[in-house]
XYZ file of C-alpha atoms in Angstrom:
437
model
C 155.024 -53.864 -37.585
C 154.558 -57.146 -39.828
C 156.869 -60.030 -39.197
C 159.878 -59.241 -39.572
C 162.507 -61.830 -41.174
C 165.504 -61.126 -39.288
C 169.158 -61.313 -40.486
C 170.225 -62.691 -37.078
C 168.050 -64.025 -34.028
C 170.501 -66.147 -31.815
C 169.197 -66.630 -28.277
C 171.335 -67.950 -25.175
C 170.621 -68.663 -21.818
C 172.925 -66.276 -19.581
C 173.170 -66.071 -15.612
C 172.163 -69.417 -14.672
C 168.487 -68.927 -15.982
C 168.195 -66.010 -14.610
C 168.406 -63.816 -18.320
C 168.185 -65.165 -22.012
C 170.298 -62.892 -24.467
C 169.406 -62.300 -27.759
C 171.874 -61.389 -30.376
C 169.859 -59.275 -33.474
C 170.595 -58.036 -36.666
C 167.710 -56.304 -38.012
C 167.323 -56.383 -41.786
C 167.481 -52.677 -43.744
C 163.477 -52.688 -45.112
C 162.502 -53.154 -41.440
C 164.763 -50.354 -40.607
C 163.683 -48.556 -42.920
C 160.257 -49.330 -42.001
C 160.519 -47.977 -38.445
C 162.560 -44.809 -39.113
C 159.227 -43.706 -41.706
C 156.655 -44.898 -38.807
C 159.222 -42.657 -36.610
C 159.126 -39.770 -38.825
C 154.836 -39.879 -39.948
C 154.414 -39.920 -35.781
C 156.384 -37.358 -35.762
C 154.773 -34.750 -38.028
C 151.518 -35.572 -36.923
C 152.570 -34.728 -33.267
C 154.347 -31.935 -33.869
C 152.194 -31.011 -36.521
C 154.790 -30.281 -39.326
C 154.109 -29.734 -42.569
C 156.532 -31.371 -44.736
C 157.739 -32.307 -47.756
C 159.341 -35.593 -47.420
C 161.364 -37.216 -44.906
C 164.482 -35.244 -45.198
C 162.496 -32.436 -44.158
C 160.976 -33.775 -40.786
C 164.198 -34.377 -40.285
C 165.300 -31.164 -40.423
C 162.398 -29.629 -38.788
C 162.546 -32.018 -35.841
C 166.009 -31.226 -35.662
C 165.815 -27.197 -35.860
C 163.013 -27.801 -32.396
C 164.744 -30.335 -30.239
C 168.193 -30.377 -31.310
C 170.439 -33.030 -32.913
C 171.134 -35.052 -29.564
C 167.583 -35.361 -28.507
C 166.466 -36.343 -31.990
C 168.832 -39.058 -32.328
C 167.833 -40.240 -28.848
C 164.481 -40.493 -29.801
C 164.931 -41.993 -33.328
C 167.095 -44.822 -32.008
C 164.048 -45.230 -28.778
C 161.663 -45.797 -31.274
C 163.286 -47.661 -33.551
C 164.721 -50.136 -30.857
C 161.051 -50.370 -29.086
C 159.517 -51.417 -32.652
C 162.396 -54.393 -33.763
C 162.927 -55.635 -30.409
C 158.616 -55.950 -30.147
C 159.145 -58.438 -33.116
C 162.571 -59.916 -32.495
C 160.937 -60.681 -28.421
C 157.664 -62.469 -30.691
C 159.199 -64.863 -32.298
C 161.443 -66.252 -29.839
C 158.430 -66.678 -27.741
C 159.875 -66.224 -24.272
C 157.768 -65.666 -21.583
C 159.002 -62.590 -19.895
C 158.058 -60.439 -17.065
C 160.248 -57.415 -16.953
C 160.745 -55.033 -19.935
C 163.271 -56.011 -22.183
C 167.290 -54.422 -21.526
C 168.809 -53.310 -25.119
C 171.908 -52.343 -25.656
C 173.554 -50.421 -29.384
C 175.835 -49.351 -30.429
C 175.477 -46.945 -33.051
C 172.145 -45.338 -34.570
C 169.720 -46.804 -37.049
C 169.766 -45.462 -40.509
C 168.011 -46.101 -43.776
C 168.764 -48.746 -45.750
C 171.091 -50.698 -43.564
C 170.973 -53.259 -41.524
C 171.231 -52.785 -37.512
C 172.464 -54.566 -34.948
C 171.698 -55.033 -31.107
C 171.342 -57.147 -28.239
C 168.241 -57.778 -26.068
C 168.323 -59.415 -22.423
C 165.156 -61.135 -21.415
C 163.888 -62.116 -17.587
C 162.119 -65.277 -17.913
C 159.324 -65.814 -15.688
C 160.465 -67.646 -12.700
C 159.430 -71.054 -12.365
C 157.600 -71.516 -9.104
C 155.554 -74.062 -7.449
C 153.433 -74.441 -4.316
C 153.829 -76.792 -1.803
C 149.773 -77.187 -1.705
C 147.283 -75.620 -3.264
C 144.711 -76.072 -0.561
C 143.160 -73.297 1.847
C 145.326 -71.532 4.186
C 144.906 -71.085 7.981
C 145.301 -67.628 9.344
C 145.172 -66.670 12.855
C 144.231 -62.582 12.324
C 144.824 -59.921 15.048
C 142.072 -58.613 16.932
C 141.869 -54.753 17.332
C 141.306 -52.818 20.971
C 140.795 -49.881 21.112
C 143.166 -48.936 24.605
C 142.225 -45.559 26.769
C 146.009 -44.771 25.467
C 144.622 -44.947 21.895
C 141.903 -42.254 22.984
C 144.772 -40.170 25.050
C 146.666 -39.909 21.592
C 143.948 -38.474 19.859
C 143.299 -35.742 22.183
C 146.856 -35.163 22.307
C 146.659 -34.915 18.684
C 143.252 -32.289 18.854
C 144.901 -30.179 21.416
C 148.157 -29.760 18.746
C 145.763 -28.678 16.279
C 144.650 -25.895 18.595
C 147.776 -24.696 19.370
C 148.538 -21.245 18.656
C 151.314 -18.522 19.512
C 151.498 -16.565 22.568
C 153.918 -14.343 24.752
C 157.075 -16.649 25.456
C 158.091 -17.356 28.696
C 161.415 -16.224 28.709
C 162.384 -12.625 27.152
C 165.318 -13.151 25.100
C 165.002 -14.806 21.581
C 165.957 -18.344 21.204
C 166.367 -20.824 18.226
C 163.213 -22.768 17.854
C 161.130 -19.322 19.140
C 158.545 -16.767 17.033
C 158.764 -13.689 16.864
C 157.157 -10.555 15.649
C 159.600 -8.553 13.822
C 160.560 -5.676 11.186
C 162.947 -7.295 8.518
C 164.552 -5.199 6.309
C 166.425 -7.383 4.062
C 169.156 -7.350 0.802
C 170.452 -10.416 -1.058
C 173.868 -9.906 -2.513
C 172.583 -5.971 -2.917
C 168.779 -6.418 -3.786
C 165.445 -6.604 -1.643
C 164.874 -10.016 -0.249
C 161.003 -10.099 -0.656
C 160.268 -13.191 0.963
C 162.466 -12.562 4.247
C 161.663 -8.525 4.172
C 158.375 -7.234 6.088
C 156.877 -4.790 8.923
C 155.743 -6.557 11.883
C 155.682 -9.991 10.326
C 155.648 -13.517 12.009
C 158.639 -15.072 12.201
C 159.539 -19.045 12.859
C 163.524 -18.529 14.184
C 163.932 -22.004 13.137
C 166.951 -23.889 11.768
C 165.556 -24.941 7.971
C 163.309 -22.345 7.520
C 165.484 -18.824 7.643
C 169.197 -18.922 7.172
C 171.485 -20.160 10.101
C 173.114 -16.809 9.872
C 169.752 -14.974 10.467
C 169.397 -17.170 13.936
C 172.555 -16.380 14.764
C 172.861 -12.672 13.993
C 169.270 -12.400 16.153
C 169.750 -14.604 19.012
C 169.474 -13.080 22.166
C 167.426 -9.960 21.166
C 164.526 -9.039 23.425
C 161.648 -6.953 22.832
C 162.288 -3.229 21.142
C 165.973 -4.210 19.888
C 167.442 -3.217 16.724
C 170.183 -4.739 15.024
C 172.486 -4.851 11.856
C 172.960 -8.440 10.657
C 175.575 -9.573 7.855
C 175.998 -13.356 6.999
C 176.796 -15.568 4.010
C 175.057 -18.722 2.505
C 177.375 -20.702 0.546
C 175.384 -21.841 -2.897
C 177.041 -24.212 -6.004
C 178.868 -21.391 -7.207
C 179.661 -19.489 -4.419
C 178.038 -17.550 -1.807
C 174.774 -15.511 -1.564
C 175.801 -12.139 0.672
C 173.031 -10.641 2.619
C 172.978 -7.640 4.827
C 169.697 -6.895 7.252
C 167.959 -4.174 9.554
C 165.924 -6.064 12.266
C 163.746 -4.202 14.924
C 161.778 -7.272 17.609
C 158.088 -6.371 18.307
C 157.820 -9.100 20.656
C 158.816 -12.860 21.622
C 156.623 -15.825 20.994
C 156.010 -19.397 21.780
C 153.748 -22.024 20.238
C 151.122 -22.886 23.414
C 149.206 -25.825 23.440
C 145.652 -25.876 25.387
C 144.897 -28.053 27.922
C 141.943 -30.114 27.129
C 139.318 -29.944 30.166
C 135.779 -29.112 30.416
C 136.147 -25.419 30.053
C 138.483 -25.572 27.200
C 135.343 -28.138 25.460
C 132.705 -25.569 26.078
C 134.479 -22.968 24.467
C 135.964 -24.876 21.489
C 133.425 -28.441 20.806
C 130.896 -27.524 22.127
C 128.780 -30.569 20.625
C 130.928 -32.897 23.129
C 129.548 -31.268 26.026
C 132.487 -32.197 28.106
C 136.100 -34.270 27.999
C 134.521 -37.358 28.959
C 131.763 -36.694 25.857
C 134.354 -35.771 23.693
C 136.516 -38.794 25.191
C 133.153 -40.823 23.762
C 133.429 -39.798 20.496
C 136.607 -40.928 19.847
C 135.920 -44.122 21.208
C 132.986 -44.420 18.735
C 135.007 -42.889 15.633
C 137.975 -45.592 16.351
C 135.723 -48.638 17.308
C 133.910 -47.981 13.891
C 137.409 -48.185 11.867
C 138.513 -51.229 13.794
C 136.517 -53.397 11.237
C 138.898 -51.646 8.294
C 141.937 -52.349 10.126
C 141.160 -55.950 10.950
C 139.764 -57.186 6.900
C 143.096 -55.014 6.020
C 144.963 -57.483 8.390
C 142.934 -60.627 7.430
C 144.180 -60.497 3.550
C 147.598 -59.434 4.587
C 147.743 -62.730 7.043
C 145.783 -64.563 3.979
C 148.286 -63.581 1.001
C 151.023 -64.053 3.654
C 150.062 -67.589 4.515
C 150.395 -68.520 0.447
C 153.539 -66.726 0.355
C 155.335 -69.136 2.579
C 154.209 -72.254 0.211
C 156.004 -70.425 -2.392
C 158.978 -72.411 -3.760
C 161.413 -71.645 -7.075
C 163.842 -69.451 -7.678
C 163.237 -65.555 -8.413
C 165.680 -63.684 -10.238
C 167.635 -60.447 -8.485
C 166.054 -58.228 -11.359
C 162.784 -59.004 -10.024
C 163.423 -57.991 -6.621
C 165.650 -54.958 -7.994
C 162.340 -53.679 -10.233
C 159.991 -54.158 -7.246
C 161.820 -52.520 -5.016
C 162.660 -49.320 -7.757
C 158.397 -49.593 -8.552
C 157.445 -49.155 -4.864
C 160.100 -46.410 -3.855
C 159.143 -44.536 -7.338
C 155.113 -45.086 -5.909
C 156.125 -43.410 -2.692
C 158.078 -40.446 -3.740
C 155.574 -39.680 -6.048
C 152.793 -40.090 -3.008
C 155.206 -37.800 -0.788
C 155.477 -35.376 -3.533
C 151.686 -35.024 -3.907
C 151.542 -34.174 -0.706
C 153.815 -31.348 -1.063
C 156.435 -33.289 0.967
C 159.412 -35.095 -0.029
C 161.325 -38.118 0.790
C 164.253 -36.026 2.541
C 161.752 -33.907 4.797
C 159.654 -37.730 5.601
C 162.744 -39.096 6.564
C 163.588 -36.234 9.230
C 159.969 -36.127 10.399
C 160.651 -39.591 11.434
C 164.118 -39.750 12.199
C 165.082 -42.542 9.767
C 168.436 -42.696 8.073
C 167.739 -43.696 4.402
C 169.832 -47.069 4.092
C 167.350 -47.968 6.671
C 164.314 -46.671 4.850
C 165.465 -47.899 1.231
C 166.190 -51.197 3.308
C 162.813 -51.146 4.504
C 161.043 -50.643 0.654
C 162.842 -53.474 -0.201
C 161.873 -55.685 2.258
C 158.183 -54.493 1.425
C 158.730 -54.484 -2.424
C 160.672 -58.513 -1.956
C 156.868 -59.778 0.459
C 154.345 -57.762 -2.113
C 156.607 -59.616 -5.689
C 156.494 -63.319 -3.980
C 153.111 -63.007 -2.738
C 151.490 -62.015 -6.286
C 153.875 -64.856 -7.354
C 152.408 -67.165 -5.192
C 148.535 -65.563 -6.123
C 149.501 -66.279 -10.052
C 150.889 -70.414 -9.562
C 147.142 -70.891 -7.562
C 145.595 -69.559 -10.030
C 147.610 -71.476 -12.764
C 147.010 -74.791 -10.323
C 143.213 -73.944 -9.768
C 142.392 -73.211 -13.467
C 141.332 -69.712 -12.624
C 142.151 -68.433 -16.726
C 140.512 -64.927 -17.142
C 137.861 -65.471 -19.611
C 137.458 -62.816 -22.473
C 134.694 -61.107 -20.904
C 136.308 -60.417 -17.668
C 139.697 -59.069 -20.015
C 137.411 -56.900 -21.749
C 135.402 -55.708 -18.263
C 139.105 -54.912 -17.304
C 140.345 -53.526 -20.041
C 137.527 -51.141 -20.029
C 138.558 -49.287 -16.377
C 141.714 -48.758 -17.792
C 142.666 -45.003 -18.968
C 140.940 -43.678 -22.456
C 144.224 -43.832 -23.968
C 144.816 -47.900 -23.569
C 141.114 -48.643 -23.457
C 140.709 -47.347 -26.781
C 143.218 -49.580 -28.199
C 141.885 -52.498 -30.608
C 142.176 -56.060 -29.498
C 145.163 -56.529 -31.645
C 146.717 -54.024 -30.856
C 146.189 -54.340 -27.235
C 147.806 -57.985 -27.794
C 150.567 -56.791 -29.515
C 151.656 -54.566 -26.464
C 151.845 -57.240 -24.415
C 148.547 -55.784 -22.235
C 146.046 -58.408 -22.774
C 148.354 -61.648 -21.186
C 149.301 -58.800 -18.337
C 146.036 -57.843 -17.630
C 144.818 -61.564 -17.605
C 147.500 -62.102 -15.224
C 146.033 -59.492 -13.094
C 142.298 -60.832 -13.345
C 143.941 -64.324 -12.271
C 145.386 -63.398 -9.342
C 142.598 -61.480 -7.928
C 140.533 -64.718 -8.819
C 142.994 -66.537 -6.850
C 143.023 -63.720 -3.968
C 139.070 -63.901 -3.500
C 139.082 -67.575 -3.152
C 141.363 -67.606 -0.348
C 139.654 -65.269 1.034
C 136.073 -67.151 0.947
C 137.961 -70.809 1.499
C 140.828 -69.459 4.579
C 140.109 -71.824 7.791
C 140.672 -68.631 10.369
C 142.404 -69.871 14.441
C 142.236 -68.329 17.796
C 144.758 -66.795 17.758
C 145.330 -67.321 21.503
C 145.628 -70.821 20.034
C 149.001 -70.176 18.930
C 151.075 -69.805 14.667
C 148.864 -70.461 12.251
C 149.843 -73.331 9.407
């Protein structure tokens, strides 16, 4: 969008510093303007074939529905005025604008709104000269080594005859499940002789219930409820038990090698191994721990005052990250926190904590590289700018501007400029010797 001459662009500084407000009124042309850019985007997208505006309208309408279209008139319309309106009063910001208005955007008339603004904090260091680290050094302890055949011999577990004859919660069993859900065939809890986990989370508590105590050849009639939203589901089940199971986990001696890795020979080979494997990872773990002792060195020069949206966006960023993570892994952040028996005010108070160290130490990263003079040069923008996804490495320079990418990405070659020379210039202590700076 060209420069846009604004009926109204009043600024004031809100919060103590720690927002700058800006009052807009955005004149009807560039209105105008943005609602046509809106609706061309539009039709090319969704590829309608149109004869005027009025009729993308319509069309776009008659898809998505009045509420969503609206939505997503006034989001694009906001996003293009408050791009120019942010421009020209030249505030250096490093959160994405808030906007707030309160009606929609229509052609020919002028619009109002308000944008809040996070200036960048203004911090300092107290020097700017190498840091002095004292980094861990990693052992690797016979416990370390009893762990991971722990963890091999859980991997080899498999089911066997239970010790005990009647059926218990937490037990397998081999069973014939005949099952209706409110008066229909439960597929996925119906089946002749199949496996069963008689586990709390994975079939109905009124299944466990209805089958504990059973032993091997029973039959019996279950009936139970599971309340739902609106309601209850009703289910109804014949259940015959082939036979009682129980998860058994090998022990790991010679014999129990032979047969299974046989390449180890024996415990004490495959005891070797491990040593090996986790010797040849130590140097991983320790240069992991060397730049987390570096940037946390640099962090603790940091002075200035960060504002709470800062902290707030970090901490949102990095729980966002690791649900998404979790979720890739077919797992979610409920089922992570049970695994290890965390409450979540302690693991959201945990993120933040994490989120809070990673924002001040790339704060402290981008005012050495603003003291040292380590400016990304164009070549090392454009090197940078070319790893990025198709769709933003195929922008033009000017366009990449616009968006605010190129200073960002600058920002980013900065601080890794500033990362690798702390790394090459950090004075590193015994750390027998005692705390480091």
């Amino acid at each position: 969008m060209d420069t846009v001459q604004f009926v109204k662009l009043e600024s004031a500084v809100k919060d103590d510093g720690q927002r700058i407000e800006i009052d807009v009124v955005a004149p009807a042309d560039a209105v105008s303007a943005a609602i046509s850019e809106f609706y061309a985007l539009m039709a090319r997208v969704k590829r309608i074939d149109a004869t005027d505006e009025e009729d993308v309208r319509r069309q776009l309408v008659e898809l998505v529905g009045e509420g969503v279209f609206l939505d997503a008139l006034k989001d694009f319309v906001l996003n293009r005025l408050t791009a120019a309106a942010v421009r020209q009063v030249d505030v250096d910001t490093v959160l994405a604008p808030g906007v707030h208005a309160e009606g929609d955007p229509a052609p020919g008339e002028d619009y109002a709104f308000t944008v809040s603004l996070t200036p960048r904090p203004q911090v300092t260091l107290t020097s700017v000269e190498p840091v002095h680290v004292s980094p861990s050094v990693v052992t690797v302890e016979e416990a370390d080594i009893d762990d991971q055949v722990a963890y091999t011999a859980q991997q080899f577990a498999a089911l066997g005859p239970a010790d005990h004859d009647d059926l218990r919660d937490g037990d397998f069993a081999v069973m014939d499940i005949d099952m209706l859900k409110n008066g229909h065939l439960d597929k996925e809890l119906s089946g002749v002789r199949r496996p069963v986990e008689v586990r709390a989370g994975l079939v109905p508590d009124g299944f466990i219930e209805g089958v504990a105590g059973m032993r091997a050849g029973d039959i019996r009639k279950l009936s139970f409820s599971v309340p739902t939203v609106n309601g209850a589901d009703e289910y109804k089940a014949d259940v015959r038990l082939w036979e009682v199971q129980q998860r058994v986990v090998p022990v790991i001696d010679d014999a129990w090698v032979a047969d299974n890795l046989p390449q180890f020979g024996t415990v004490q080979g495959f005891r070797d191994y491990i040593r090996r494997d986790l010797e040849s990872q130590k140097g991983l773990v320790e240069q992991q721990d060397f730049v987390y002792q570096v940037r946390r060195a640099l962090e603790q020069r940091l002075q200035g005052f960060i504002p709470d949206e800062m902290y707030q966006q970090a901490k949102d960023s990095l729980m966002a990250s690791t649900t998404q993570k979790l979720e890739s892994q077919g797992s979610s952040l409920d089922e992570y926190l049970e695994q290890h028996d965390m409450a979540k005010d302690a693991f959201n108070m945990n993120v933040f904590l994490q989120a809070s160290e990673f924002l001040r130490q790339n704060l402290a990263l981008d005012a050495l590289a603003r003291a040292r003079g380590m400016e990304a040069t164009d070549e090392e923008i454009a090197q940078a700018k070319a790893q990025l996804p198709p769709s933003l490495a195929g922008l033009s320079d000017e366009d990449f501007a616009a968006r605010g990418l190129r200073a960002s990405l600058a920002e980013r070659v900065g601080r890794d400029k500033a990362l690798a020379w702390l790394l090459d210039t950090a004075v590193v202590e015994d750390a027998a010797a005692g705390a480091g700076e």
